[in-house]
CSV table of C-alpha atoms in Angstrom, one decimal:
chain,number,residue,atom,x,y,z
A,1,MET,CA,-17.9,12.0,4.8
A,2,THR,CA,-20.5,9.4,5.9
A,3,ASP,CA,-18.0,6.6,5.2
A,4,VAL,CA,-15.4,8.4,7.3
A,5,VAL,CA,-17.8,8.8,10.2
A,6,LEU,CA,-18.8,5.2,10.0
A,7,ALA,CA,-15.2,4.1,9.9
A,8,ALA,CA,-14.4,6.2,12.9
A,9,VAL,CA,-17.4,4.9,14.9
A,10,LEU,CA,-16.6,1.3,14.1
A,11,GLY,CA,-13.0,1.9,14.9
A,12,VAL,CA,-13.9,3.2,18.3
A,13,LEU,CA,-16.3,0.3,18.9
A,14,GLY,CA,-13.6,-2.2,17.7
A,15,GLY,CA,-11.2,-0.6,20.2
A,16,VAL,CA,-13.6,-0.9,23.1
A,17,VAL,CA,-14.4,-4.6,22.2
A,18,LEU,CA,-10.7,-5.4,21.9
A,19,THR,CA,-9.9,-3.8,25.2
A,20,VAL,CA,-12.6,-5.8,27.0
A,21,LEU,CA,-11.3,-9.0,25.3
A,22,LEU,CA,-7.7,-8.3,26.4
A,23,LEU,CA,-8.8,-7.6,30.0
A,24,LEU,CA,-10.8,-10.9,30.0
A,25,ALA,CA,-7.9,-12.7,28.5
A,26,ARG,CA,-5.5,-11.4,31.1
A,27,ARG,CA,-7.9,-12.5,33.8
A,28,LEU,CA,-8.0,-15.9,32.2
A,29,ALA,CA,-4.2,-16.1,32.2
A,30,ARG,CA,-4.1,-15.6,36.0
A,31,GLY,CA,-5.7,-19.0,36.6
A,32,ALA,CA,-9.0,-20.6,37.0
A,33,ALA,CA,-9.3,-20.1,40.7
A,34,ASP,CA,-10.9,-16.6,40.6
A,35,LEU,CA,-12.9,-17.1,37.3
A,36,GLY,CA,-16.2,-18.2,38.9
A,37,SER,CA,-18.4,-21.0,37.5
A,38,ASP,CA,-17.7,-23.4,34.7
A,39,ALA,CA,-20.0,-21.4,32.5
A,40,GLU,CA,-18.0,-18.2,33.2
A,41,ARG,CA,-14.7,-19.9,32.5
A,42,ALA,CA,-16.1,-21.3,29.2
A,43,ALA,CA,-17.3,-17.8,28.2
A,44,LEU,CA,-13.9,-16.3,28.9
A,45,THR,CA,-12.2,-19.1,27.0
A,46,ALA,CA,-14.4,-18.4,24.0
A,47,LEU,CA,-13.8,-14.7,24.1
A,48,HIS,CA,-10.1,-15.3,24.4
A,49,HIS,CA,-9.9,-17.4,21.2
A,50,ALA,CA,-12.2,-15.0,19.4
A,51,SER,CA,-9.8,-12.1,20.2
A,52,LEU,CA,-6.9,-14.2,19.0
A,53,ALA,CA,-8.6,-15.1,15.7
A,54,ALA,CA,-9.9,-11.6,14.8
A,55,PRO,CA,-6.6,-10.0,13.5
A,56,HIS,CA,-6.0,-12.9,11.1
A,57,LEU,CA,-9.3,-12.2,9.3
A,58,ARG,CA,-8.9,-8.5,8.7
A,59,ALA,CA,-7.0,-9.0,5.4
A,60,GLY,CA,-9.8,-11.1,4.0
A,61,LEU,CA,-10.6,-14.8,3.7
A,62,ALA,CA,-7.7,-15.4,1.3
A,63,GLY,CA,-5.2,-13.7,3.6
A,64,PRO,CA,-1.9,-15.5,4.5
A,65,ASP,CA,-2.8,-15.8,8.2
A,66,VAL,CA,-6.4,-17.1,7.9
A,67,VAL,CA,-5.2,-20.6,8.8
A,68,LYS,CA,-4.3,-19.2,12.3
A,69,ALA,CA,-7.8,-18.0,12.6
A,70,ALA,CA,-9.1,-21.4,11.7
A,71,ARG,CA,-7.0,-22.9,14.5
A,72,HIS,CA,-8.6,-20.7,17.1
A,73,LEU,CA,-12.1,-21.2,15.7
A,74,ARG,CA,-11.7,-25.0,15.9
A,75,VAL,CA,-11.1,-24.6,19.7
A,76,LEU,CA,-14.0,-22.1,19.9
A,77,LEU,CA,-16.4,-24.5,18.2
A,78,GLY,CA,-15.1,-27.6,19.9
A,79,SER,CA,-15.1,-29.4,16.6
A,80,ALA,CA,-12.7,-32.0,15.2
A,81,ALA,CA,-11.7,-29.8,12.3
A,82,VAL,CA,-12.6,-26.4,10.8
A,83,ALA,CA,-12.1,-24.9,7.4
A,84,ILE,CA,-12.6,-21.3,6.1
A,85,VAL,CA,-13.1,-21.3,2.4
A,86,ASP,CA,-13.4,-18.2,0.3
A,87,ALA,CA,-15.7,-17.8,-2.8
A,88,ASP,CA,-12.8,-18.8,-5.1
A,89,GLY,CA,-12.1,-22.0,-3.2
A,90,ALA,CA,-9.0,-20.8,-1.3
A,91,LEU,CA,-8.9,-23.1,1.7
A,92,SER,CA,-7.6,-22.5,5.3
A,93,PHE,CA,-7.9,-25.7,7.3
A,94,ASP,CA,-7.1,-26.8,10.8
A,95,GLY,CA,-7.5,-30.4,12.1
A,96,PRO,CA,-6.6,-33.9,11.0
A,97,SER,CA,-6.5,-34.4,7.3
A,98,ASP,CA,-8.1,-37.7,6.4
A,99,GLY,CA,-9.4,-36.2,3.1
A,100,LEU,CA,-11.4,-33.6,5.0
A,101,GLU,CA,-9.8,-30.7,3.0
A,102,SER,CA,-11.4,-31.8,-0.2
A,103,ALA,CA,-14.7,-32.5,1.6
A,104,ALA,CA,-14.6,-28.9,3.1
A,105,VAL,CA,-14.2,-27.4,-0.4
A,106,ARG,CA,-17.2,-29.4,-1.7
A,107,ILE,CA,-19.3,-28.4,1.3
A,108,ALA,CA,-18.3,-24.7,0.9
A,109,GLU,CA,-19.2,-24.8,-2.8
A,110,GLN,CA,-22.7,-26.0,-2.0
A,111,VAL,CA,-23.1,-23.5,0.9
A,112,THR,CA,-21.8,-20.6,-1.2
A,113,ALA,CA,-24.1,-21.5,-4.1
A,114,SER,CA,-27.2,-21.8,-1.8
A,115,GLY,CA,-26.4,-19.0,0.5
A,116,ARG,CA,-27.8,-21.0,3.4
A,117,ARG,CA,-26.3,-23.2,6.2
A,118,GLN,CA,-26.4,-26.9,5.5
A,119,VAL,CA,-25.6,-30.1,7.4
A,120,PHE,CA,-23.9,-33.0,5.6
A,121,PRO,CA,-24.5,-36.4,7.4
A,122,SER,CA,-21.8,-39.0,7.3
A,123,PRO,CA,-22.2,-41.5,4.4
A,124,GLY,CA,-20.5,-44.2,6.4
A,125,ALA,CA,-20.4,-45.5,10.0
A,126,ASP,CA,-22.1,-43.7,12.8
A,127,ASP,CA,-18.8,-42.6,14.3
A,128,ASP,CA,-17.6,-41.0,11.0
A,129,LEU,CA,-17.3,-37.2,10.9
A,130,GLU,CA,-20.2,-35.1,9.7
A,131,GLY,CA,-20.0,-31.6,8.4
A,132,VAL,CA,-21.9,-28.3,8.8
A,133,GLY,CA,-21.3,-25.3,6.6
A,134,ALA,CA,-22.5,-21.7,7.1
A,135,PRO,CA,-22.1,-18.9,4.6
A,136,ILE,CA,-20.1,-15.7,5.3
A,137,LEU,CA,-22.0,-12.8,4.0
A,138,VAL,CA,-20.8,-9.2,3.5
A,139,ASP,CA,-23.2,-6.6,2.2
A,140,GLY,CA,-25.6,-9.4,1.2
A,141,ARG,CA,-23.0,-11.2,-0.9
A,142,VAL,CA,-21.6,-14.6,0.0
A,143,ILE,CA,-17.8,-14.3,0.2
A,144,GLY,CA,-17.1,-17.8,1.6
A,145,ALA,CA,-18.1,-20.3,4.2
A,146,VAL,CA,-17.1,-21.7,7.5
A,147,VAL,CA,-17.1,-25.5,7.6
A,148,ALA,CA,-16.9,-27.6,10.9
A,149,PHE,CA,-16.6,-31.3,11.3
A,150,ALA,CA,-17.8,-33.4,14.3
A,151,ALA,CA,-19.1,-36.8,15.1
A,152,PRO,CA,-22.0,-36.2,15.2
A,153,VAL,CA,-23.0,-32.7,14.2
A,154,ARG,CA,-25.4,-31.6,16.9
A,155,ALA,CA,-27.9,-28.7,16.8
A,156,SER,CA,-25.6,-26.6,19.1
A,157,LEU,CA,-22.7,-26.9,16.6
A,158,VAL,CA,-25.0,-25.9,13.7
A,159,ARG,CA,-26.0,-22.8,15.5
A,160,ALA,CA,-22.5,-22.0,16.6
A,161,ALA,CA,-21.1,-22.4,13.1
A,162,GLU,CA,-23.7,-19.9,11.8
A,163,GLU,CA,-22.7,-17.4,14.6
A,164,VAL,CA,-19.0,-17.8,13.8
A,165,ALA,CA,-19.7,-17.2,10.1
A,166,ASP,CA,-21.5,-14.0,11.0
A,167,TRP,CA,-18.6,-13.0,13.3
A,168,CYS,CA,-16.0,-13.7,10.5
A,169,ALA,CA,-18.0,-11.5,8.2
A,170,ALA,CA,-17.9,-8.6,10.7
A,171,GLN,CA,-14.1,-9.0,11.0
A,172,VAL,CA,-13.7,-8.9,7.2
A,173,GLU,CA,-15.9,-5.7,7.1
A,174,LEU,CA,-13.8,-4.1,9.8
A,175,GLY,CA,-10.7,-4.9,7.7
A,176,ASP,CA,-12.3,-3.3,4.7
A,177,LEU,CA,-13.0,-0.2,6.6
A,178,ASP,CA,-9.4,0.0,7.9
A,179,SER,CA,-8.3,-0.3,4.3
A,180,SER,CA,-10.7,2.3,3.2
A,181,ARG,CA,-9.5,4.7,5.9
A,182,THR,CA,-5.9,4.2,4.8
A,183,GLN,CA,-6.8,4.8,1.2
A,184,LEU,CA,-8.7,7.9,2.2
A,185,ALA,CA,-5.7,9.2,4.1
A,186,GLU,CA,-3.5,8.6,1.1
A,187,ALA,CA,-6.0,10.4,-1.1
A,188,GLU,CA,-6.0,13.4,1.2
A,189,LEU,CA,-2.3,13.6,0.9
A,190,ARG,CA,-2.4,13.4,-2.8
A,191,SER,CA,-5.0,16.1,-2.8
A,192,LEU,CA,-2.7,18.3,-0.7
A,193,ARG,CA,0.2,17.7,-3.0
A,194,ALA,CA,-1.8,18.5,-6.0
A,195,GLN,CA,-3.1,21.7,-4.3
A,196,ILE,CA,0.4,22.8,-3.4
A,197,SER,CA,2.1,22.1,-6.7
A,198,PRO,CA,0.6,24.3,-9.4
A,199,HIS,CA,0.2,27.6,-7.5
A,200,PHE,CA,3.4,27.5,-5.5
A,201,ILE,CA,5.7,25.9,-8.0
A,202,TYR,CA,4.9,28.6,-10.6
A,203,ASN,CA,5.5,31.4,-8.1
A,204,ALA,CA,8.7,29.9,-6.8
A,205,LEU,CA,10.2,29.3,-10.3
A,206,THR,CA,9.3,32.9,-11.3
A,207,ALA,CA,11.0,34.2,-8.1
A,208,ILE,CA,14.1,32.2,-8.8
A,209,ALA,CA,14.2,33.3,-12.4
A,210,SER,CA,14.1,37.0,-11.3
A,211,PHE,CA,17.5,36.5,-9.4
A,212,ILE,CA,19.4,34.6,-12.0
A,213,HIS,CA,21.0,37.7,-13.6
A,214,THR,CA,20.9,40.1,-10.7
A,215,ASP,CA,22.0,37.8,-7.8
A,216,PRO,CA,23.1,34.4,-9.1
A,217,VAL,CA,24.2,33.3,-5.6
A,218,ARG,CA,20.8,34.0,-4.2
A,219,ALA,CA,19.2,32.2,-7.2
A,220,ARG,CA,21.3,29.1,-6.5
A,221,GLU,CA,20.3,29.1,-2.8
A,222,LEU,CA,16.6,29.3,-3.8
A,223,VAL,CA,17.0,26.4,-6.2
A,224,LEU,CA,18.4,24.3,-3.3
A,225,GLU,CA,15.5,25.4,-1.1
A,226,PHE,CA,13.1,24.5,-3.8
A,227,ALA,CA,14.6,21.1,-4.2
A,228,ASP,CA,14.4,20.5,-0.4
A,229,PHE,CA,10.8,21.6,-0.4
A,230,THR,CA,9.6,19.4,-3.3
A,231,ARG,CA,11.6,16.4,-2.0
A,232,TYR,CA,9.8,16.6,1.3
A,233,SER,CA,6.3,17.4,-0.1
A,234,PHE,CA,6.3,14.8,-2.7
A,235,ARG,CA,7.9,11.9,-0.9
A,236,ARG,CA,6.0,8.7,-1.7
A,237,GLN,CA,5.9,6.9,1.7
A,238,GLY,CA,4.8,7.8,5.2
A,239,GLU,CA,1.7,9.3,6.8
A,240,PHE,CA,3.7,10.7,9.7
A,241,THR,CA,6.8,12.8,10.4
A,242,THR,CA,8.2,14.8,13.2
A,243,LEU,CA,7.6,18.5,13.9
A,244,ALA,CA,11.3,19.2,13.3
A,245,GLU,CA,11.2,17.7,9.8
A,246,GLU,CA,8.0,19.6,8.9
A,247,LEU,CA,9.5,22.8,10.2
A,248,GLY,CA,12.5,22.2,7.9
A,249,SER,CA,10.2,22.0,4.9
A,250,ILE,CA,8.4,25.1,6.1
A,251,HIS,CA,11.7,27.0,6.3
A,252,SER,CA,12.3,26.2,2.6
A,253,TYR,CA,8.8,27.2,1.7
A,254,LEU,CA,9.1,30.6,3.5
A,255,GLU,CA,12.5,31.3,2.0
A,256,LEU,CA,10.9,30.9,-1.4
A,257,GLU,CA,8.0,33.1,-0.5
A,258,ARG,CA,10.4,35.8,0.9
A,259,ALA,CA,11.9,35.9,-2.5
A,260,ARG,CA,8.5,37.1,-3.8
A,261,PHE,CA,7.4,39.3,-0.9
A,262,GLY,CA,10.7,40.7,0.2
A,263,GLU,CA,10.4,42.7,3.5
A,264,ARG,CA,6.6,42.5,3.3
A,265,LEU,CA,6.7,39.0,4.7
A,266,ARG,CA,7.9,38.7,8.3
A,267,VAL,CA,8.1,35.4,10.2
A,268,THR,CA,8.4,34.8,13.9
A,269,LEU,CA,9.1,31.3,15.4
A,270,GLN,CA,8.5,30.3,19.0
A,271,ILE,CA,9.3,26.6,19.1
A,272,ALA,CA,9.8,24.8,22.4
A,273,PRO,CA,12.8,22.5,21.9
A,274,GLU,CA,11.1,19.6,23.7
A,275,THR,CA,8.3,19.6,21.1
A,276,LEU,CA,10.6,19.1,18.0
A,277,ALA,CA,10.4,15.3,18.3
A,278,THR,CA,6.6,15.2,18.4
A,279,VAL,CA,5.1,12.9,15.8
A,280,ILE,CA,2.6,14.7,13.6
A,281,PRO,CA,0.6,13.8,10.5
A,282,PHE,CA,2.7,14.4,7.4
A,283,LEU,CA,1.8,17.8,5.7
A,284,SER,CA,-0.3,19.0,8.6
A,285,VAL,CA,1.5,22.2,9.6
A,286,GLN,CA,2.9,23.2,6.2
A,287,PRO,CA,-0.5,23.7,4.6
A,288,LEU,CA,-1.5,25.9,7.5
A,289,VAL,CA,1.5,28.2,6.8
A,290,GLU,CA,0.7,28.2,3.1
A,291,ASN,CA,-2.9,29.0,3.8
A,292,ALA,CA,-1.7,32.0,6.0
A,293,VAL,CA,0.5,33.3,3.2
A,294,ARG,CA,-1.9,32.7,0.3
A,295,HIS,CA,-5.2,33.6,1.8
A,296,GLY,CA,-4.2,35.8,4.7
A,297,LEU,CA,-1.3,38.0,3.6
A,298,GLU,CA,-1.1,37.8,-0.2
A,299,PRO,CA,-4.5,39.5,-0.9
A,300,GLY,CA,-3.4,42.6,1.2
A,301,GLU,CA,-1.0,45.1,-0.3
A,302,GLY,CA,1.2,45.5,2.8
A,303,GLY,CA,2.0,41.9,3.5
A,304,GLY,CA,2.2,41.0,7.1
A,305,GLU,CA,3.6,38.7,9.8
A,306,ILE,CA,3.3,34.9,10.3
A,307,ARG,CA,3.9,33.5,13.8
A,308,ILE,CA,4.5,29.8,14.2
A,309,ALA,CA,4.7,28.5,17.7
A,310,SER,CA,4.7,25.2,19.6
A,311,ARG,CA,4.6,24.4,23.3
A,312,ASP,CA,4.4,21.4,25.6
A,313,ASP,CA,0.8,21.1,26.9
A,314,GLY,CA,1.0,18.1,29.2
A,315,THR,CA,-0.1,15.0,27.3
A,316,HIS,CA,-0.2,17.0,24.0
A,317,THR,CA,1.9,19.3,21.9
A,318,GLU,CA,0.1,22.5,20.9
A,319,ILE,CA,1.1,24.0,17.5
A,320,THR,CA,-0.3,27.4,16.3
A,321,VAL,CA,0.0,29.3,13.0
A,322,GLU,CA,-1.1,32.9,13.2
A,323,ASP,CA,-1.2,35.7,10.7
A,324,ASP,CA,-2.3,39.3,10.8
A,325,GLY,CA,-3.8,39.3,7.4
A,326,ILE,CA,-7.3,39.9,6.1
A,327,GLY,CA,-9.0,37.1,8.1
A,328,MET,CA,-12.3,35.6,7.1
A,329,ASP,CA,-15.9,35.5,8.1
A,330,PRO,CA,-16.4,33.0,10.9
A,331,GLU,CA,-19.7,31.7,9.4
A,332,GLY,CA,-17.9,31.2,6.1
A,333,LEU,CA,-15.1,29.4,7.9
A,334,ARG,CA,-17.6,27.1,9.6
A,335,GLU,CA,-19.2,26.2,6.2
A,336,LEU,CA,-15.8,25.6,4.7
A,337,LEU,CA,-14.8,23.1,7.3
A,338,THR,CA,-18.2,21.3,7.5
A,339,VAL,CA,-19.3,21.5,3.8
A,340,GLY,CA,-16.2,22.4,1.9
A,341,ALA,CA,-15.7,24.6,-1.2
A,342,GLU,CA,-13.7,23.5,-4.2
A,343,GLY,CA,-10.5,25.6,-4.8
A,344,LEU,CA,-10.8,27.6,-1.5
A,345,HIS,CA,-8.7,26.8,1.6
A,346,ILE,CA,-8.4,23.1,0.5
A,347,GLY,CA,-5.3,22.6,2.6
A,348,LEU,CA,-7.1,23.9,5.8
A,349,ARG,CA,-10.0,21.6,5.2
A,350,ASN,CA,-7.9,18.5,4.4
A,351,VAL,CA,-5.8,18.9,7.5
A,352,ASP,CA,-8.8,19.3,9.7
A,353,THR,CA,-10.4,16.1,8.2
A,354,ARG,CA,-7.2,14.1,8.6
A,355,LEU,CA,-6.8,15.2,12.3
A,356,ARG,CA,-10.3,14.2,13.1
A,357,GLN,CA,-9.9,10.8,11.5
A,358,LEU,CA,-6.7,10.2,13.5
A,359,TYR,CA,-7.6,11.7,16.9
A,360,GLY,CA,-11.4,11.8,17.0
A,361,ALA,CA,-14.1,14.5,16.7
A,362,ASP,CA,-12.3,16.8,19.2
A,363,GLY,CA,-8.9,16.4,17.5
A,364,GLY,CA,-9.6,18.8,14.6
A,365,LEU,CA,-8.3,22.3,14.0
A,366,VAL,CA,-9.4,25.2,16.2
A,367,VAL,CA,-9.6,28.4,14.2
A,368,GLU,CA,-10.0,32.0,15.5
A,369,THR,CA,-10.6,34.6,12.9
A,370,ASN,CA,-12.8,37.5,11.8
A,371,THR,CA,-12.9,39.8,8.8
A,372,GLY,CA,-9.9,42.1,8.9
A,373,ALA,CA,-8.6,40.6,12.2
A,374,GLY,CA,-6.2,37.9,11.0
A,375,THR,CA,-6.4,34.2,11.6
A,376,LEU,CA,-5.0,31.9,14.3
A,377,VAL,CA,-5.1,28.1,13.7
A,378,ARG,CA,-4.4,25.7,16.6
A,379,MET,CA,-3.8,22.0,16.5
A,380,ARG,CA,-3.1,19.7,19.5
A,381,VAL,CA,-1.3,16.4,18.8
A,382,PRO,CA,-0.8,13.6,21.4
A,383,LYS,CA,2.8,13.3,22.5
A,384,SER,CA,2.5,9.5,22.8
A,385,GLN,CA,1.6,7.8,19.5
A,386,PRO,CA,3.3,4.3,19.6
A,387,LEU,CA,1.5,3.2,16.4
A,388,HIS,CA,2.6,6.3,14.4
A,389,ASP,CA,6.3,5.9,14.2
A,390,PRO,CA,7.6,7.9,11.2
A,391,ASP,CA,10.6,5.7,10.9
A,392,ASN,CA,8.5,2.5,10.4
A,393,ASP,CA,5.5,4.2,8.7
């Protein structure tokens, strides 16, 4: 959980920094007339090139676009050439060649081995290029080096190369956190799938088997519902879907549960048509419905009713899943969502965690419940999510 919080905090900070850089870059594009002094214009230019270089470093120093970062860093440093070399010797170089690539690799090897910045004077004439190398450290480990060439290498370039190396390390770390966050989201989905499969599949197949001889048409319909449900739940790609698609899977799930419960399971839908296209995290509503059936209605002898609703709430779509089952102790619920308990309401906790990762600390589930009073679970999803297109996910 600490890693998740750290990733979220750094993600927010990264977003703020990027916004500032973009605003400054836009101001730079309007022309130099309103940018103030030469020092201010130089600072804006530096920030502009740093913002352009950052995305190309997020995949690591051996990424395919690191050479584009080197191009912007050369302008940033004002040097004749710049190289970014990872610990395995993979080179990303920008500037005139003249044998500098091989020199950059040799310099990077020495800097990586020593873990310290080093200056390499020209062995020839005074106007020959000199080099400076600075290590890129992540978690105390040297993962590569930044090498800059100039004639001559002045103290300001030495210091600047060291600062740029530290900045490169920060971009790589942010990329690692983004990757970890993606892997965590995928792990949460795998956990949900694993939680759904054994309990529900056994009950569904048992229900289907009970109709094979008495009502074969009904058994065939249930087999098709089961196929639709499993096809959706176990699809391999995509972290996002639409509310309409998720409701289709929920329909299949509830038809299979009705085969077990009969008239004891009643379902009411109140879905605003304009909310059907809302993009939601994959498997975010379905586990809430399963939780209502499994932990709300199933323990009681008389069954009960599940109410699924959605409404347009301005900038958000509000989705609620309510049951009139046994409910639960509010303190126990709080502990479940903050601490967790293996084997109990796993789907509820996973959905809450994923929503908070995507939409911030205030984006999690809101649960109203009490012992013997049923449970209402509410989630609010932004209607505008340009980065979460389910078709391109």
